[in-house]
């Protein structure tokens, strides 16, 4: 993930940009976790209220929720077409069946980021 080094918070929305699928923040950023309905807007509002600099990171692999049977069917279809990754760094490794899904992950700590 490339991000703005001056950002306090990184938000990754779901595909509809209504929910928040991932939050990255520095230890010094006291952003409350506001998951649930319309969490993307609520996270942005909370960050603005605290005058935090927000980076919006749109990731196809993280944006895809698999909360319902239709979403799982969509994921399997996209996986078979190579549109989403499986078992790697967000790229299709050739596997046709879902295994351990590891999209993009990171940890923010004292102005450094470490990719997981």
CSV table of C-alpha atoms in Angstrom, one decimal:
chain,number,residue,atom,x,y,z
A,1,UNK,CA,0.0,0.0,0.0
A,2,UNK,CA,1.3,3.4,-0.9
A,3,UNK,CA,0.0,6.1,1.4
A,4,UNK,CA,0.5,9.8,2.2
A,5,UNK,CA,3.2,9.9,4.9
A,6,UNK,CA,1.5,12.9,6.4
A,7,UNK,CA,-1.8,11.1,6.9
A,8,UNK,CA,-2.9,10.2,10.4
A,9,UNK,CA,-5.5,7.6,9.4
A,10,UNK,CA,-6.0,5.3,6.4
A,11,UNK,CA,-9.5,4.2,5.7
A,12,UNK,CA,-10.4,1.4,3.2
A,13,UNK,CA,-14.1,1.5,2.2
A,14,UNK,CA,-16.2,-1.4,1.0
A,15,UNK,CA,-17.2,-1.6,-2.6
A,16,UNK,CA,-20.3,0.5,-2.0
A,17,UNK,CA,-18.3,3.1,0.0
A,18,UNK,CA,-20.8,2.7,2.9
A,19,UNK,CA,-18.8,0.5,5.2
A,20,UNK,CA,-15.2,0.5,6.4
A,21,UNK,CA,-13.4,-2.7,5.8
A,22,UNK,CA,-10.0,-1.7,7.2
A,23,UNK,CA,-8.6,1.1,9.3
A,24,UNK,CA,-4.9,2.0,9.6
A,25,UNK,CA,-3.8,4.6,12.1
A,26,UNK,CA,-0.8,5.9,14.0
A,27,UNK,CA,-0.7,5.2,17.7
A,28,UNK,CA,-1.0,8.9,18.3
A,29,UNK,CA,-4.3,9.1,16.3
A,30,UNK,CA,-7.2,8.6,18.7
A,31,UNK,CA,-9.8,7.6,16.2
A,32,UNK,CA,-12.7,5.6,17.6
A,33,UNK,CA,-13.7,2.5,15.8
A,34,UNK,CA,-17.2,3.1,14.5
A,35,UNK,CA,-18.0,-0.1,12.6
A,36,UNK,CA,-21.6,-0.9,11.6
A,37,UNK,CA,-24.1,0.8,9.3
A,38,UNK,CA,-22.6,3.7,7.3
A,39,UNK,CA,-19.3,3.3,9.1
A,40,UNK,CA,-17.2,4.9,6.3
A,41,UNK,CA,-19.0,8.2,6.6
A,42,UNK,CA,-18.9,8.0,10.4
A,43,UNK,CA,-15.1,7.3,10.4
A,44,UNK,CA,-14.5,10.2,8.1
A,45,UNK,CA,-16.6,12.5,10.2
A,46,UNK,CA,-14.9,11.5,13.4
A,47,UNK,CA,-11.5,12.1,11.8
A,48,UNK,CA,-12.6,15.5,10.6
A,49,UNK,CA,-13.9,16.4,14.0
A,50,UNK,CA,-10.5,15.6,15.5
A,51,UNK,CA,-8.7,17.4,12.6
A,52,UNK,CA,-6.9,14.2,11.6
A,53,UNK,CA,-5.5,13.9,8.0
A,54,UNK,CA,-7.3,11.0,6.3
A,55,UNK,CA,-6.0,8.9,3.4
A,56,UNK,CA,-8.7,7.0,1.5
A,57,UNK,CA,-7.3,3.8,0.1
A,58,UNK,CA,-9.5,1.9,-2.4
A,59,UNK,CA,-8.5,-1.7,-2.7
A,60,UNK,CA,-10.5,-4.2,-4.8
A,61,UNK,CA,-9.4,-7.1,-2.6
A,62,UNK,CA,-10.3,-5.5,0.7
A,63,UNK,CA,-13.4,-3.7,-0.6
A,64,UNK,CA,-15.2,-7.0,-1.3
A,65,UNK,CA,-17.3,-8.1,1.6
A,66,UNK,CA,-18.3,-11.8,1.9
A,67,UNK,CA,-21.2,-11.3,4.4
A,68,UNK,CA,-24.0,-13.0,2.5
A,69,UNK,CA,-24.4,-16.0,0.1
A,70,UNK,CA,-24.7,-13.7,-3.0
A,71,UNK,CA,-21.5,-11.9,-2.0
A,72,UNK,CA,-19.7,-15.3,-1.6
A,73,UNK,CA,-20.9,-16.3,-5.0
A,74,UNK,CA,-19.6,-13.0,-6.5
A,75,UNK,CA,-16.3,-13.5,-4.7
A,76,UNK,CA,-16.0,-17.1,-6.1
A,77,UNK,CA,-16.8,-15.9,-9.6
A,78,UNK,CA,-14.3,-13.1,-9.4
A,79,UNK,CA,-11.7,-15.5,-8.0
A,80,UNK,CA,-12.2,-17.9,-10.9
A,81,UNK,CA,-11.8,-15.1,-13.3
A,82,UNK,CA,-8.6,-13.8,-11.7
A,83,UNK,CA,-10.2,-10.5,-10.6
A,84,UNK,CA,-9.4,-10.9,-6.9
A,85,UNK,CA,-6.5,-12.7,-5.2
A,86,UNK,CA,-6.2,-15.7,-3.1
A,87,UNK,CA,-3.4,-17.0,-0.9
A,88,UNK,CA,-1.0,-14.2,-1.7
A,89,UNK,CA,-0.6,-10.5,-1.8
A,90,UNK,CA,-3.8,-9.7,-3.6
A,91,UNK,CA,-2.9,-11.3,-6.9
A,92,UNK,CA,-4.3,-14.6,-8.2
A,93,UNK,CA,-1.9,-17.4,-7.5
A,94,UNK,CA,-3.7,-19.8,-9.8
A,95,UNK,CA,-5.7,-21.5,-7.1
A,96,UNK,CA,-9.3,-22.2,-8.1
A,97,UNK,CA,-10.6,-22.8,-4.7
A,98,UNK,CA,-10.5,-20.2,-1.9
A,99,UNK,CA,-7.8,-21.0,0.7
A,100,UNK,CA,-6.3,-18.6,3.2
A,101,UNK,CA,-7.2,-15.2,1.9
A,102,UNK,CA,-4.5,-12.6,2.6
A,103,UNK,CA,-5.3,-9.4,0.7
A,104,UNK,CA,-3.4,-6.4,1.8
A,105,UNK,CA,-2.7,-5.8,5.5
A,106,UNK,CA,-0.5,-3.3,7.3
A,107,UNK,CA,0.3,-2.0,10.8
A,108,UNK,CA,0.9,1.6,11.6
A,109,UNK,CA,3.2,2.4,14.5
A,110,UNK,CA,5.0,5.6,15.4
A,111,UNK,CA,5.1,7.0,11.9
A,112,UNK,CA,6.2,3.8,10.3
A,113,UNK,CA,4.2,1.3,8.3
A,114,UNK,CA,5.0,-2.4,8.1
A,115,UNK,CA,3.3,-4.5,5.4
A,116,UNK,CA,2.0,-7.8,6.8
